[in-house]
mmCIF file of C-alpha atoms in Angstrom:
data_model
loop_
_atom_site.group_PDB
_atom_site.id
_atom_site.type_symbol
_atom_site.label_atom_id
_atom_site.label_comp_id
_atom_site.label_asym_id
_atom_site.label_seq_id
_atom_site.Cartn_x
_atom_site.Cartn_y
_atom_site.Cartn_z
ATOM 1 C CA MET A 242 -5.869 -23.596 -7.464
ATOM 2 C CA SER A 243 -5.596 -22.627 -11.126
ATOM 3 C CA SER A 244 -2.788 -20.728 -12.672
ATOM 4 C CA SER A 245 -1.325 -20.313 -16.714
ATOM 5 C CA ASN A 246 -0.050 -17.909 -18.974
ATOM 6 C CA THR A 247 -1.553 -16.217 -22.109
ATOM 7 C CA GLU A 248 -0.277 -14.834 -24.675
ATOM 8 C CA ASP A 249 0.180 -11.112 -23.824
ATOM 9 C CA LYS A 250 2.359 -12.701 -20.622
ATOM 10 C CA THR A 251 -0.761 -12.022 -18.008
ATOM 11 C CA LEU A 252 -0.084 -14.294 -14.972
ATOM 12 C CA TRP A 253 -3.206 -15.648 -12.876
ATOM 13 C CA TYR A 254 -3.521 -17.557 -9.373
ATOM 14 C CA SER A 255 -6.244 -18.327 -7.382
ATOM 15 C CA ASN A 256 -7.294 -20.179 -4.035
ATOM 16 C CA PRO A 257 -10.668 -20.979 -3.232
ATOM 17 C CA GLU A 258 -9.753 -21.859 0.177
ATOM 18 C CA ALA A 259 -8.979 -18.060 1.044
ATOM 19 C CA ARG A 260 -12.504 -17.135 1.398
ATOM 20 C CA PHE A 261 -12.978 -19.227 3.995
ATOM 21 C CA TRP A 262 -9.358 -18.683 6.205
ATOM 22 C CA THR A 263 -9.541 -16.087 8.832
ATOM 23 C CA THR A 264 -7.210 -14.233 11.159
ATOM 24 C CA THR A 265 -6.613 -13.581 14.929
ATOM 25 C CA ALA A 266 -6.488 -9.702 13.990
ATOM 26 C CA GLN A 267 -9.170 -7.465 15.960
ATOM 27 C CA PRO A 268 -10.507 -3.976 14.603
ATOM 28 C CA ASN A 269 -8.078 -1.455 16.516
ATOM 29 C CA ASP A 270 -10.079 1.727 17.284
ATOM 30 C CA THR A 271 -6.940 3.386 18.757
ATOM 31 C CA ILE A 272 -5.442 4.094 14.947
ATOM 32 C CA PHE A 273 -8.548 5.162 13.167
ATOM 33 C CA LYS A 274 -9.029 7.543 16.222
ATOM 34 C CA PHE A 275 -5.639 8.423 15.663
ATOM 35 C CA HIS A 276 -5.452 9.012 12.106
ATOM 36 C CA ARG A 277 -8.909 10.723 12.700
ATOM 37 C CA SER A 278 -7.999 13.634 15.273
ATOM 38 C CA LEU A 279 -4.103 13.642 15.776
ATOM 39 C CA VAL A 280 -2.399 13.321 12.498
ATOM 40 C CA PRO A 281 -2.453 17.515 10.966
ATOM 41 C CA GLY A 282 -4.435 17.853 7.958
ATOM 42 C CA HIS A 283 -5.880 14.130 7.577
ATOM 43 C CA SER A 284 -9.583 13.615 6.765
ATOM 44 C CA SER A 285 -10.915 10.604 4.783
ATOM 45 C CA THR A 286 -10.070 10.059 1.068
ATOM 46 C CA LYS A 287 -12.571 9.869 -1.200
ATOM 47 C CA LEU A 288 -14.742 6.495 -2.348
ATOM 48 C CA THR A 289 -15.862 7.390 -5.724
ATOM 49 C CA GLU A 290 -18.405 5.285 -7.605
ATOM 50 C CA LEU A 291 -17.892 4.820 -11.347
ATOM 51 C CA PRO A 292 -21.139 4.015 -13.262
ATOM 52 C CA SER A 293 -19.461 3.874 -16.844
ATOM 53 C CA VAL A 294 -17.004 1.328 -15.740
ATOM 54 C CA ALA A 295 -19.211 -1.142 -13.950
ATOM 55 C CA SER A 296 -21.265 -0.624 -17.313
ATOM 56 C CA GLU A 297 -17.851 -1.873 -19.181
ATOM 57 C CA LEU A 298 -17.293 -4.711 -17.054
ATOM 58 C CA GLN A 299 -21.020 -5.761 -16.757
ATOM 59 C CA VAL A 300 -21.389 -5.420 -12.649
ATOM 60 C CA SER A 301 -23.659 -3.652 -10.173
ATOM 61 C CA ARG A 302 -21.343 -1.141 -9.063
ATOM 62 C CA VAL A 303 -17.548 0.035 -9.037
ATOM 63 C CA PHE A 304 -15.984 1.918 -6.777
ATOM 64 C CA ILE A 305 -12.526 3.597 -6.338
ATOM 65 C CA LYS A 306 -10.503 4.544 -3.228
ATOM 66 C CA ASP A 307 -8.683 7.292 -4.385
ATOM 67 C CA GLU A 308 -6.038 8.037 -2.352
ATOM 68 C CA SER A 309 -4.418 10.951 -3.849
ATOM 69 C CA THR A 310 -4.763 13.419 -1.746
ATOM 70 C CA ARG A 311 -4.143 11.562 1.825
ATOM 71 C CA MET A 312 -2.892 14.517 4.458
ATOM 72 C CA GLY A 313 -1.715 16.036 1.627
ATOM 73 C CA LEU A 314 -0.188 13.935 -0.055
ATOM 74 C CA PRO A 315 -0.634 11.805 -3.206
ATOM 75 C CA ALA A 316 -0.871 8.801 -1.684
ATOM 76 C CA PHE A 317 -1.555 6.057 0.922
ATOM 77 C CA LYS A 318 1.854 5.515 2.577
ATOM 78 C CA VAL A 319 1.667 8.196 5.195
ATOM 79 C CA LEU A 320 -0.972 6.298 6.919
ATOM 80 C CA GLY A 321 1.470 3.544 7.749
ATOM 81 C CA ALA A 322 4.442 5.696 8.408
ATOM 82 C CA SER A 323 2.237 7.943 10.747
ATOM 83 C CA TRP A 324 1.355 5.273 12.729
ATOM 84 C CA GLY A 325 4.815 3.592 12.929
ATOM 85 C CA VAL A 326 6.420 7.224 13.913
ATOM 86 C CA PHE A 327 3.507 7.460 16.271
ATOM 87 C CA HIS A 328 3.884 3.993 18.121
ATOM 88 C CA THR A 329 7.716 3.911 17.995
ATOM 89 C CA LEU A 330 8.402 7.367 19.833
ATOM 90 C CA CYS A 331 5.823 6.332 22.295
ATOM 91 C CA GLN A 332 7.657 3.327 22.787
ATOM 92 C CA ARG A 333 10.855 5.389 23.370
ATOM 93 C CA TRP A 334 9.641 7.592 25.892
ATOM 94 C CA ASP A 335 7.194 5.731 27.660
ATOM 95 C CA LEU A 336 4.129 7.404 26.604
ATOM 96 C CA ASP A 337 0.848 6.291 26.702
ATOM 97 C CA ILE A 338 -0.550 5.407 23.101
ATOM 98 C CA ASN A 339 -4.185 6.361 24.042
ATOM 99 C CA THR A 340 -3.303 9.554 25.332
ATOM 100 C CA THR A 341 -0.105 11.210 23.848
ATOM 101 C CA THR A 342 -0.531 14.198 21.350
ATOM 102 C CA ILE A 343 1.465 14.992 18.102
ATOM 103 C CA ASP A 344 2.334 18.217 20.498
ATOM 104 C CA VAL A 345 3.122 15.989 23.353
ATOM 105 C CA LEU A 346 5.835 14.116 20.829
ATOM 106 C CA ARG A 347 7.438 17.693 19.823
ATOM 107 C CA LYS A 348 8.113 18.381 23.176
ATOM 108 C CA HIS A 349 9.974 14.969 23.736
ATOM 109 C CA ALA A 350 11.476 15.021 20.466
ATOM 110 C CA ALA A 351 13.376 18.696 21.612
ATOM 111 C CA GLU A 352 14.223 17.680 24.672
ATOM 112 C CA GLU A 353 16.132 14.222 24.169
ATOM 113 C CA GLN A 354 18.691 14.090 26.033
ATOM 114 C CA SER A 355 21.040 12.412 23.329
ATOM 115 C CA GLY A 356 20.447 14.845 21.082
ATOM 116 C CA PRO A 357 18.486 15.577 17.975
ATOM 117 C CA ILE A 358 17.054 12.101 16.825
ATOM 118 C CA GLU A 359 16.600 11.162 13.292
ATOM 119 C CA LEU A 360 14.370 8.865 10.508
ATOM 120 C CA ILE A 361 15.511 6.653 7.988
ATOM 121 C CA ALA A 362 13.855 4.976 5.671
ATOM 122 C CA ALA A 363 14.591 3.533 1.664
ATOM 123 C CA THR A 364 11.762 4.362 -0.248
ATOM 124 C CA ALA A 365 10.958 4.081 -4.284
ATOM 125 C CA GLY A 366 9.281 7.130 -3.510
ATOM 126 C CA ASN A 367 6.019 7.666 -1.765
ATOM 127 C CA HIS A 368 7.343 5.963 1.428
ATOM 128 C CA GLY A 369 9.738 8.074 1.874
ATOM 129 C CA ARG A 370 7.925 11.314 1.475
ATOM 130 C CA ALA A 371 4.873 10.306 4.012
ATOM 131 C CA VAL A 372 8.217 9.504 6.516
ATOM 132 C CA ALA A 373 9.776 12.201 6.032
ATOM 133 C CA ARG A 374 6.420 14.782 6.271
ATOM 134 C CA MET A 375 6.028 13.108 9.905
ATOM 135 C CA ALA A 376 9.612 14.076 10.513
ATOM 136 C CA ASN A 377 8.575 17.554 9.300
ATOM 137 C CA ILE A 378 5.397 17.328 11.557
ATOM 138 C CA LEU A 379 7.796 16.709 14.788
ATOM 139 C CA ASN A 380 10.562 18.859 14.138
ATOM 140 C CA ILE A 381 12.665 16.324 13.456
ATOM 141 C CA ARG A 382 15.486 15.046 11.230
ATOM 142 C CA SER A 383 14.966 12.459 8.441
ATOM 143 C CA ARG A 384 17.194 10.872 5.971
ATOM 144 C CA ILE A 385 15.450 9.073 2.543
ATOM 145 C CA TYR A 386 17.904 6.513 0.649
ATOM 146 C CA VAL A 387 16.201 5.933 -2.966
ATOM 147 C CA PRO A 388 17.426 3.525 -5.609
ATOM 148 C CA GLU A 389 18.974 5.361 -8.473
ATOM 149 C CA ALA A 390 15.671 4.576 -10.938
ATOM 150 C CA THR A 391 13.849 7.037 -8.557
ATOM 151 C CA THR A 392 12.768 10.117 -10.783
ATOM 152 C CA GLN A 393 14.076 13.831 -10.143
ATOM 153 C CA ARG A 394 10.564 14.337 -9.181
ATOM 154 C CA SER A 395 10.469 12.183 -6.815
ATOM 155 C CA CYS A 396 13.598 13.114 -4.798
ATOM 156 C CA ASN A 397 12.350 16.755 -5.137
ATOM 157 C CA TYR A 398 8.908 15.441 -3.562
ATOM 158 C CA ILE A 399 10.786 14.115 -0.907
ATOM 159 C CA ALA A 400 13.515 17.328 -0.090
ATOM 160 C CA SER A 401 10.655 19.603 -0.159
ATOM 161 C CA GLU A 402 9.230 17.583 3.412
ATOM 162 C CA GLY A 403 12.620 18.490 4.297
ATOM 163 C CA ALA A 404 14.592 15.382 4.357
ATOM 164 C CA GLU A 405 18.168 14.230 2.843
ATOM 165 C CA VAL A 406 17.677 12.890 -0.114
ATOM 166 C CA ILE A 407 20.753 10.211 -0.750
ATOM 167 C CA VAL A 408 20.431 8.192 -4.330
ATOM 168 C CA VAL A 409 22.320 3.894 -4.076
ATOM 169 C CA PRO A 410 23.365 2.766 -7.092
ATOM 170 C CA GLY A 411 21.404 -0.511 -7.663
ATOM 171 C CA SER A 412 17.403 -1.876 -6.914
ATOM 172 C CA TYR A 413 15.061 -0.597 -3.663
ATOM 173 C CA GLU A 414 16.504 -3.527 -2.214
ATOM 174 C CA ALA A 415 20.165 -2.158 -2.543
ATOM 175 C CA ALA A 416 18.453 1.138 -1.160
ATOM 176 C CA VAL A 417 17.389 -0.806 2.129
ATOM 177 C CA GLU A 418 20.891 -2.171 2.762
ATOM 178 C CA VAL A 419 22.227 0.993 2.963
ATOM 179 C CA ALA A 420 19.818 2.231 5.104
ATOM 180 C CA LYS A 421 20.435 -0.482 7.249
ATOM 181 C CA GLU A 422 23.701 0.516 7.580
ATOM 182 C CA ALA A 423 23.571 3.945 7.884
ATOM 183 C CA VAL A 424 20.895 2.933 11.016
ATOM 184 C CA GLN A 425 23.437 0.950 12.649
ATOM 185 C CA GLN A 426 26.318 3.717 12.352
ATOM 186 C CA ALA A 427 24.211 6.382 13.705
ATOM 187 C CA GLY A 428 23.196 4.483 17.040
ATOM 188 C CA SER A 429 20.834 5.618 18.856
ATOM 189 C CA LYS A 430 19.857 8.991 17.462
ATOM 190 C CA ALA A 431 18.706 7.094 14.729
ATOM 191 C CA ILE A 432 15.427 5.421 13.821
ATOM 192 C CA HIS A 433 14.940 3.346 10.819
ATOM 193 C CA ILE A 434 10.837 3.456 9.488
ATOM 194 C CA GLN A 435 11.024 0.170 6.980
ATOM 195 C CA ASP A 436 7.906 -1.140 5.927
ATOM 196 C CA VAL A 437 9.449 -4.424 4.775
ATOM 197 C CA ALA A 438 10.365 -6.270 7.360
ATOM 198 C CA TRP A 439 13.532 -9.002 7.946
ATOM 199 C CA ASP A 440 14.990 -10.975 10.654
ATOM 200 C CA GLY A 441 15.234 -9.146 13.989
ATOM 201 C CA TYR A 442 13.556 -6.063 12.727
ATOM 202 C CA GLU A 443 9.441 -6.715 12.779
ATOM 203 C CA SER A 444 7.704 -4.331 15.038
ATOM 204 C CA ILE A 445 7.873 -1.336 13.301
ATOM 205 C CA PRO A 446 6.676 -2.373 9.951
ATOM 206 C CA MET A 447 3.595 -4.272 11.846
ATOM 207 C CA HIS A 448 2.460 -1.465 13.006
ATOM 208 C CA ILE A 449 3.027 0.425 9.501
ATOM 209 C CA VAL A 450 0.450 -2.864 8.265
ATOM 210 C CA ASP A 451 -1.576 -2.053 11.108
ATOM 211 C CA GLY A 452 -1.789 1.940 10.092
ATOM 212 C CA TYR A 453 -2.956 1.164 6.631
ATOM 213 C CA SER A 454 -6.049 -0.634 8.226
ATOM 214 C CA THR A 455 -7.876 3.088 8.276
ATOM 215 C CA LEU A 456 -8.124 2.835 4.490
ATOM 216 C CA PHE A 457 -10.000 -0.461 4.577
ATOM 217 C CA ARG A 458 -12.425 1.017 7.767
ATOM 218 C CA GLU A 459 -13.472 3.848 5.747
ATOM 219 C CA ILE A 460 -14.249 1.969 2.538
ATOM 220 C CA ASP A 461 -16.807 -0.172 5.027
ATOM 221 C CA GLU A 462 -17.926 2.684 6.312
ATOM 222 C CA GLN A 463 -18.104 4.738 2.615
ATOM 223 C CA LEU A 464 -19.978 1.751 1.280
ATOM 224 C CA ALA A 465 -22.384 1.655 3.578
ATOM 225 C CA LEU A 466 -23.170 5.396 3.159
ATOM 226 C CA ALA A 467 -23.686 4.879 -0.129
ATOM 227 C CA ASN A 468 -26.228 2.729 0.425
ATOM 228 C CA SER A 469 -24.026 -0.150 -1.341
ATOM 229 C CA PRO A 470 -23.863 -3.872 -0.377
ATOM 230 C CA SER A 471 -20.003 -4.787 1.305
ATOM 231 C CA ALA A 472 -17.585 -5.616 -2.219
ATOM 232 C CA SER A 473 -18.041 -8.609 -3.618
ATOM 233 C CA VAL A 474 -14.288 -8.125 -4.731
ATOM 234 C CA VAL A 475 -11.305 -5.496 -3.342
ATOM 235 C CA ALA A 476 -8.810 -4.593 -5.958
ATOM 236 C CA ILE A 477 -5.388 -4.601 -3.995
ATOM 237 C CA PRO A 478 -1.966 -2.943 -5.835
ATOM 238 C CA VAL A 479 1.268 -5.429 -4.527
ATOM 239 C CA GLY A 480 4.509 -4.257 -4.276
ATOM 240 C CA CYS A 481 6.404 -5.764 -0.713
ATOM 241 C CA GLY A 482 2.579 -7.014 -0.031
ATOM 242 C CA VAL A 483 2.355 -4.239 3.184
ATOM 243 C CA LEU A 484 -1.170 -2.917 1.707
ATOM 244 C CA GLY A 485 -2.417 -6.620 0.536
ATOM 245 C CA HIS A 486 -1.150 -7.669 4.076
ATOM 246 C CA ALA A 487 -3.623 -5.152 5.661
ATOM 247 C CA GLY A 488 -6.250 -5.615 3.278
ATOM 248 C CA VAL A 489 -6.071 -9.306 4.402
ATOM 249 C CA ARG A 490 -6.207 -8.696 8.329
ATOM 250 C CA HIS A 491 -9.254 -6.548 7.602
ATOM 251 C CA TYR A 492 -11.375 -8.366 5.831
ATOM 252 C CA ARG A 493 -10.124 -12.019 7.184
ATOM 253 C CA SER A 494 -10.376 -11.186 10.436
ATOM 254 C CA ALA A 495 -12.828 -13.746 12.430
ATOM 255 C CA GLU A 496 -14.003 -10.768 14.106
ATOM 256 C CA ARG A 497 -15.479 -9.221 10.566
ATOM 257 C CA LYS A 498 -19.734 -9.742 10.420
ATOM 258 C CA GLY A 499 -21.184 -11.117 6.878
ATOM 259 C CA VAL A 500 -19.623 -12.425 3.865
ATOM 260 C CA PRO A 501 -15.952 -11.264 3.268
ATOM 261 C CA PRO A 502 -14.726 -10.259 -0.414
ATOM 262 C CA ASN A 503 -12.826 -12.005 -3.038
ATOM 263 C CA ILE A 504 -9.270 -10.203 -2.330
ATOM 264 C CA LEU A 505 -7.399 -9.557 -5.729
ATOM 265 C CA THR A 506 -4.146 -8.688 -5.668
ATOM 266 C CA VAL A 507 -2.241 -7.039 -8.532
ATOM 267 C CA GLU A 508 1.348 -6.606 -9.848
ATOM 268 C CA PRO A 509 3.152 -5.798 -13.031
ATOM 269 C CA ASP A 510 4.158 -8.280 -15.306
ATOM 270 C CA ASN A 511 7.624 -8.793 -14.945
ATOM 271 C CA ALA A 512 7.657 -7.681 -11.295
ATOM 272 C CA ALA A 513 5.035 -10.591 -9.777
ATOM 273 C CA CYS A 514 7.185 -11.740 -6.361
ATOM 274 C CA LEU A 515 4.065 -12.370 -5.032
ATOM 275 C CA LEU A 516 1.834 -14.390 -7.307
ATOM 276 C CA LEU A 517 4.909 -16.316 -8.388
ATOM 277 C CA SER A 518 5.677 -17.080 -4.576
ATOM 278 C CA LEU A 519 1.733 -18.316 -4.259
ATOM 279 C CA LYS A 520 2.080 -20.501 -7.326
ATOM 280 C CA SER A 521 5.192 -21.781 -5.415
ATOM 281 C CA ASN A 522 3.813 -22.121 -2.709
ATOM 282 C CA LYS A 523 7.016 -20.396 -1.055
ATOM 283 C CA LEU A 524 8.344 -17.039 -0.425
ATOM 284 C CA LEU A 525 10.873 -16.648 -3.879
ATOM 285 C CA SER A 526 13.339 -13.526 -4.391
ATOM 286 C CA ILE A 527 12.960 -12.612 -8.125
ATOM 287 C CA ASP A 528 14.924 -10.294 -10.469
ATOM 288 C CA ALA A 529 12.421 -7.571 -10.898
ATOM 289 C CA GLY A 530 12.170 -5.986 -14.317
ATOM 290 C CA ARG A 531 11.524 -2.101 -15.260
ATOM 291 C CA ASN A 532 8.384 -0.922 -15.753
ATOM 292 C CA ILE A 533 5.287 2.392 -15.170
ATOM 293 C CA MET A 534 4.921 1.124 -11.827
ATOM 294 C CA PRO A 535 7.929 1.561 -9.467
ATOM 295 C CA GLY A 536 6.244 1.327 -6.567
ATOM 296 C CA LEU A 537 5.364 -2.271 -7.357
ATOM 297 C CA THR A 538 8.387 -2.945 -8.388
ATOM 298 C CA GLY A 539 10.290 -5.201 -5.418
ATOM 299 C CA GLY A 540 11.827 -8.370 -5.795
ATOM 300 C CA GLN A 541 10.376 -9.841 -2.370
ATOM 301 C CA ILE A 542 7.217 -9.721 -0.608
ATOM 302 C CA SER A 543 8.252 -8.866 2.973
ATOM 303 C CA PHE A 544 8.415 -12.169 5.459
ATOM 304 C CA LEU A 545 5.939 -11.029 7.900
ATOM 305 C CA SER A 546 3.521 -10.036 5.502
ATOM 306 C CA TRP A 547 3.969 -13.343 3.391
ATOM 307 C CA PRO A 548 2.155 -16.080 5.737
ATOM 308 C CA ASP A 549 -1.133 -14.006 5.695
ATOM 309 C CA LEU A 550 -0.850 -13.114 2.003
ATOM 310 C CA GLN A 551 -0.517 -17.271 1.325
ATOM 311 C CA HIS A 552 -3.554 -18.242 3.085
ATOM 312 C CA GLY A 553 -5.754 -15.147 2.490
ATOM 313 C CA VAL A 554 -5.422 -14.094 -1.219
ATOM 314 C CA ASP A 555 -8.459 -15.279 -2.792
ATOM 315 C CA ALA A 556 -6.700 -14.483 -6.761
ATOM 316 C CA ALA A 557 -3.496 -12.724 -8.074
ATOM 317 C CA ILE A 558 -3.709 -11.651 -11.669
ATOM 318 C CA THR A 559 -0.293 -9.288 -13.774
ATOM 319 C CA VAL A 560 -0.637 -6.615 -15.589
ATOM 320 C CA ASP A 561 1.378 -4.842 -18.529
ATOM 321 C CA ASP A 562 2.382 -1.278 -19.063
ATOM 322 C CA ALA A 563 -0.081 -0.610 -22.067
ATOM 323 C CA ASN A 564 -2.980 -1.315 -20.053
ATOM 324 C CA VAL A 565 -2.149 0.577 -16.874
ATOM 325 C CA ASP A 566 -1.078 3.923 -19.046
ATOM 326 C CA LYS A 567 -4.558 3.158 -20.345
ATOM 327 C CA ALA A 568 -6.412 3.025 -17.105
ATOM 328 C CA VAL A 569 -4.059 6.237 -15.772
ATOM 329 C CA HIS A 570 -5.952 8.314 -18.932
ATOM 330 C CA ASP A 571 -9.428 6.592 -18.471
ATOM 331 C CA LEU A 572 -9.364 7.858 -14.872
ATOM 332 C CA ALA A 573 -8.141 11.045 -15.395
ATOM 333 C CA THR A 574 -11.178 10.961 -18.124
ATOM 334 C CA LEU A 575 -13.230 10.622 -15.378
ATOM 335 C CA GLY A 576 -11.776 12.747 -12.890
ATOM 336 C CA VAL A 577 -9.626 10.561 -10.668
ATOM 337 C CA SER A 578 -6.222 11.240 -9.988
ATOM 338 C CA SER A 579 -4.583 8.000 -10.262
ATOM 339 C CA GLY A 580 -0.766 7.537 -11.037
ATOM 340 C CA PRO A 581 0.129 4.006 -12.457
ATOM 341 C CA CYS A 582 0.384 1.918 -9.199
ATOM 342 C CA GLY A 583 -3.530 3.134 -8.358
ATOM 343 C CA ALA A 584 -4.737 2.525 -11.779
ATOM 344 C CA SER A 585 -3.264 -1.005 -11.926
ATOM 345 C CA THR A 586 -6.726 -2.435 -10.198
ATOM 346 C CA LEU A 587 -8.739 -1.280 -13.282
ATOM 347 C CA ALA A 588 -6.256 -2.463 -15.928
ATOM 348 C CA ALA A 589 -6.647 -6.013 -13.627
ATOM 349 C CA LEU A 590 -10.443 -5.799 -13.906
ATOM 350 C CA ARG A 591 -10.478 -4.898 -17.479
ATOM 351 C CA THR A 592 -8.271 -7.964 -18.014
ATOM 352 C CA LEU A 593 -10.363 -9.925 -16.474
ATOM 353 C CA GLN A 594 -13.399 -8.729 -18.209
ATOM 354 C CA SER A 595 -11.598 -9.106 -21.676
ATOM 355 C CA ASN A 596 -10.166 -12.619 -21.612
ATOM 356 C CA ALA A 597 -12.086 -14.769 -23.419
ATOM 357 C CA ASP A 598 -11.471 -17.838 -21.709
ATOM 358 C CA PRO A 599 -14.176 -17.183 -18.791
ATOM 359 C CA MET A 600 -12.704 -20.481 -16.906
ATOM 360 C CA LYS A 601 -9.002 -18.866 -16.885
ATOM 361 C CA TYR A 602 -10.417 -16.531 -13.498
ATOM 362 C CA GLN A 603 -12.711 -19.001 -12.073
ATOM 363 C CA GLY A 604 -13.443 -18.450 -8.194
ATOM 364 C CA LEU A 605 -13.644 -14.673 -8.280
ATOM 365 C CA ASP A 606 -17.341 -15.123 -8.877
ATOM 366 C CA ILE A 607 -18.194 -11.718 -10.544
ATOM 367 C CA GLY A 608 -20.740 -11.250 -12.063
ATOM 368 C CA LYS A 609 -24.255 -8.907 -12.656
ATOM 369 C CA ASP A 610 -24.670 -8.065 -9.316
ATOM 370 C CA SER A 611 -20.960 -7.650 -7.968
ATOM 371 C CA VAL A 612 -20.055 -4.617 -6.136
ATOM 372 C CA ILE A 613 -16.328 -4.100 -7.024
ATOM 373 C CA VAL A 614 -13.500 -1.580 -5.190
ATOM 374 C CA LEU A 615 -10.566 -0.274 -6.608
ATOM 375 C CA VAL A 616 -7.581 0.653 -4.494
ATOM 376 C CA SER A 617 -5.965 3.353 -6.245
ATOM 377 C CA THR A 618 -2.659 3.867 -4.138
ATOM 378 C CA GLU A 619 -1.318 7.295 -5.657
ATOM 379 C CA GLY A 620 -1.940 10.482 -7.510
ATOM 380 C CA ASN A 621 -1.235 10.635 -10.979
ATOM 381 C CA PHE A 622 0.822 14.081 -10.404
ATOM 382 C CA THR A 623 4.565 12.325 -10.644
ATOM 383 C CA TYR A 624 3.296 10.291 -13.892
ATOM 384 C CA LEU A 625 1.562 12.429 -15.756
ATOM 385 C CA GLY A 626 3.818 15.716 -14.389
ATOM 386 C CA GLU A 627 1.036 17.637 -12.436
ATOM 387 C CA GLY A 628 -0.060 18.914 -9.384
ATOM 388 C CA LYS A 629 2.495 18.922 -6.455
#
């Protein structure tokens, strides 16, 4: 493995053995069908080809998975939240996940004997709004806790879904702790829908990870429709690691055929909890600094996601605010709405391409025949002040 620092504070990690490691995860058609047929307003998001970026990076083709319009929300999070909520409520009421519909869940929620139920979550923005959207669809209440650094615009978006929004002094981790306490106080009427796991709270976060598998299934289908070879590199932004975990489970599945892609994870240079953990070969908790990528600014990777990330990530890199801001605006010029968290993947590939020492980034095998997929996790609406 290799790792080093540069004057621009970019951090790097690589694991040449990751491509040969496999998980026991298997494709779940039920989740894919759920998103396609049961979730109101759902359709596949675009996989947009960027020929000018491919030319810039000196590779064959570059695609960006644009999650700015997922179910009418500006981020991918609703994939995990919808499946997490659906699966949890089916278990609560002993319903068959293969045959239950949204209307059936609404009926059971209205007839809940213990009284009105409530979904509770902590968020840096997009996860909370996704949970609130599902609560709205099901005609149930939601309460969302946000750290004090959350913008008023983000709070307003969450509230627009019908949620009660509560600002918590301190970090995202502090908001999670307050949400835990709220669930305990509310008892059986409250359901905690969180995308990070802790000891004793693992089932729902795992369902959320599984929900994100739809994104990667769509990428496979869309590359084939574009007459493209399979991806050589898939770049995934990482906050608490849940989306990266879903990517590893998809691309490292023993059931998957063909040559697997290299998985590149991307984090802010002052909030690199995954990269630093990978370099240390153990799960670390860090003090994350402020940056323009709040959705990627966590102090620790979800312990549920850590084992698969540790073994299945080929490379990890950090990016700074300036390069990410440029990527946001450049993508907007190309017609792609991508906020800082999503545009971090383009900033990462540019960092790789422009580095003076190509040996620093050995292991990704990026060349003129490479096909690169950038996962853009969010739209630029909040960052650029546009849209809704």
